[in-house]
Amino acid sequence: MFDIGFLELLFIGVVGLLVLGPERLPKAARTTGMWVGRIKRTVSGMQREINAQLEAEELRQKLNEQQKKLDEGINRVKRDVERSVETPADHAGATPKEHAEASPERRLDDALGRVSRQADDADSDAHEDASSR
């Protein structure tokens, strides 16, 4: 903390002995040591708290970055799924305005219905092929 060498300490001790006298010098030295110790503990406690807050803030930033990446990935997958579900035949009877106003849930339900109908048609075609053999 302070850069005090032996010569400076000796000089402070001699001045303290002359000013305080031999009876009060030991008590003054103990009191000074106690206050210096308290100050050092307080400063080190503050440093630990500041470091802990900085580490917590770094973790929060990393967590927010990961959350943003995850949200971007989910949005990208959602868009890909919506694009793959939408085909030109999806809205043969619907106007573009009606399609734009349809909710994503409605569009997903429509797409799932089409997929299940296509699967049923494929199953019926497979049964017809098997029965014709």
Tab-separated table of C-alpha atoms in Angstrom:
chain	number	residue	atom	x	y	z
A	1	MET	CA	0.000	0.000	0.000
A	2	PHE	CA	2.561	2.582	1.092
A	3	ASP	CA	6.184	2.326	0.078
A	4	ILE	CA	7.878	2.880	3.444
A	5	GLY	CA	11.375	1.585	4.007
A	6	PHE	CA	13.239	0.757	7.223
A	7	LEU	CA	14.826	4.206	7.511
A	8	GLU	CA	11.427	5.911	7.323
A	9	LEU	CA	9.995	3.573	9.973
A	10	LEU	CA	12.961	4.264	12.267
A	11	PHE	CA	12.498	8.002	11.816
A	12	ILE	CA	8.734	7.739	12.582
A	13	GLY	CA	9.514	5.645	15.692
A	14	VAL	CA	12.021	8.163	17.019
A	15	VAL	CA	9.655	11.102	16.441
A	16	GLY	CA	6.798	9.142	18.063
A	17	LEU	CA	8.982	8.320	21.075
A	18	LEU	CA	9.941	11.963	21.500
A	19	VAL	CA	6.376	13.275	21.028
A	20	LEU	CA	4.379	10.622	22.910
A	21	GLY	CA	6.911	9.393	25.399
A	22	PRO	CA	7.768	5.797	26.357
A	23	GLU	CA	4.488	5.226	28.269
A	24	ARG	CA	1.999	6.108	25.484
A	25	LEU	CA	4.017	4.953	22.448
A	26	PRO	CA	3.094	1.185	22.684
A	27	LYS	CA	-0.615	1.987	23.043
A	28	ALA	CA	-0.443	4.429	20.113
A	29	ALA	CA	1.347	1.795	17.996
A	30	ARG	CA	-1.357	-0.808	18.788
A	31	THR	CA	-4.133	1.664	17.964
A	32	THR	CA	-2.443	2.663	14.718
A	33	GLY	CA	-1.956	-1.002	13.779
A	34	MET	CA	-5.600	-1.758	14.563
A	35	TRP	CA	-6.823	1.112	12.349
A	36	VAL	CA	-4.494	0.171	9.503
A	37	GLY	CA	-5.761	-3.429	9.711
A	38	ARG	CA	-9.392	-2.286	9.623
A	39	ILE	CA	-8.719	-0.066	6.640
A	40	LYS	CA	-6.959	-2.906	4.785
A	41	ARG	CA	-9.831	-5.327	5.520
A	42	THR	CA	-12.399	-2.767	4.383
A	43	VAL	CA	-10.529	-2.052	1.162
A	44	SER	CA	-10.048	-5.754	0.388
A	45	GLY	CA	-13.752	-6.390	1.132
A	46	MET	CA	-14.732	-3.643	-1.293
A	47	GLN	CA	-12.396	-5.071	-3.927
A	48	ARG	CA	-13.964	-8.532	-3.519
A	49	GLU	CA	-17.478	-7.082	-3.861
A	50	ILE	CA	-16.530	-5.081	-6.947
A	51	ASN	CA	-14.923	-8.144	-8.541
A	52	ALA	CA	-17.983	-10.260	-7.724
A	53	GLN	CA	-20.270	-7.636	-9.301
A	54	LEU	CA	-18.086	-7.455	-12.410
A	55	GLU	CA	-18.101	-11.241	-12.775
A	56	ALA	CA	-21.867	-11.333	-12.299
A	57	GLU	CA	-22.305	-8.649	-14.963
A	58	GLU	CA	-20.071	-10.589	-17.370
A	59	LEU	CA	-22.158	-13.705	-16.770
A	60	ARG	CA	-25.358	-11.732	-17.385
A	61	GLN	CA	-23.974	-10.421	-20.663
A	62	LYS	CA	-22.941	-13.903	-21.786
A	63	LEU	CA	-26.349	-15.260	-20.805
A	64	ASN	CA	-28.103	-12.500	-22.765
A	65	GLU	CA	-25.915	-13.196	-25.807
A	66	GLN	CA	-26.724	-16.910	-25.651
A	67	GLN	CA	-30.439	-16.116	-25.239
A	68	LYS	CA	-30.328	-13.864	-28.317
A	69	LYS	CA	-28.584	-16.576	-30.343
A	70	LEU	CA	-31.151	-19.121	-29.203
A	71	ASP	CA	-34.043	-16.798	-30.074
A	72	GLU	CA	-32.528	-16.135	-33.506
A	73	GLY	CA	-32.154	-19.862	-34.098
A	74	ILE	CA	-35.744	-20.533	-33.058
A	75	ASN	CA	-37.018	-17.721	-35.283
A	76	ARG	CA	-34.956	-19.021	-38.205
A	77	VAL	CA	-36.337	-22.538	-37.761
A	78	LYS	CA	-39.865	-21.161	-37.431
A	79	ARG	CA	-39.486	-19.218	-40.675
A	80	ASP	CA	-38.048	-22.264	-42.429
A	81	VAL	CA	-40.946	-24.412	-41.261
A	82	GLU	CA	-43.479	-21.801	-42.343
A	83	ARG	CA	-41.811	-21.515	-45.763
A	84	SER	CA	-41.719	-25.272	-46.220
A	85	VAL	CA	-45.376	-25.561	-45.196
A	86	GLU	CA	-46.558	-22.865	-47.584
A	87	THR	CA	-46.860	-23.963	-51.202
A	88	PRO	CA	-48.603	-22.254	-54.138
A	89	ALA	CA	-51.409	-24.859	-54.036
A	90	ASP	CA	-52.041	-24.009	-50.393
A	91	HIS	CA	-54.293	-21.144	-51.212
A	92	ALA	CA	-55.863	-22.036	-54.513
A	93	GLY	CA	-59.263	-20.696	-53.425
A	94	ALA	CA	-57.973	-17.995	-51.055
A	95	THR	CA	-57.051	-14.504	-52.070
A	96	PRO	CA	-53.598	-13.216	-51.142
A	97	LYS	CA	-55.228	-10.862	-48.635
A	98	GLU	CA	-57.011	-13.758	-46.913
A	99	HIS	CA	-53.750	-15.702	-46.829
A	100	ALA	CA	-51.881	-12.745	-45.288
A	101	GLU	CA	-54.574	-12.328	-42.639
A	102	ALA	CA	-54.538	-16.023	-41.665
A	103	SER	CA	-52.842	-16.706	-38.369
A	104	PRO	CA	-49.737	-18.894	-38.256
A	105	GLU	CA	-51.680	-21.487	-36.282
A	106	ARG	CA	-54.368	-21.597	-38.964
A	107	ARG	CA	-51.791	-21.952	-41.731
A	108	LEU	CA	-50.052	-24.731	-39.795
A	109	ASP	CA	-53.365	-26.548	-39.273
A	110	ASP	CA	-54.133	-26.245	-42.994
A	111	ALA	CA	-50.710	-27.588	-43.905
A	112	LEU	CA	-51.022	-30.513	-41.503
A	113	GLY	CA	-54.439	-31.337	-42.982
A	114	ARG	CA	-52.972	-31.339	-46.479
A	115	VAL	CA	-50.088	-33.543	-45.417
A	116	SER	CA	-52.430	-36.052	-43.774
A	117	ARG	CA	-54.644	-36.083	-46.896
A	118	GLN	CA	-51.573	-36.677	-49.057
A	119	ALA	CA	-50.504	-39.516	-46.766
A	120	ASP	CA	-54.016	-41.038	-46.989
A	121	ASP	CA	-53.934	-40.742	-50.770
A	122	ALA	CA	-50.519	-42.411	-50.868
A	123	ASP	CA	-51.790	-45.245	-48.661
A	124	SER	CA	-54.848	-45.788	-50.853
A	125	ASP	CA	-52.641	-45.785	-53.983
A	126	ALA	CA	-50.382	-48.365	-52.361
A	127	HIS	CA	-53.368	-50.574	-51.517
A	128	GLU	CA	-54.695	-50.289	-55.095
A	129	ASP	CA	-51.288	-51.257	-56.494
A	130	ALA	CA	-51.058	-54.230	-54.124
A	131	SER	CA	-54.577	-55.443	-54.958
A	132	SER	CA	-54.029	-55.124	-58.728
A	133	ARG	CA	-51.010	-57.437	-58.587
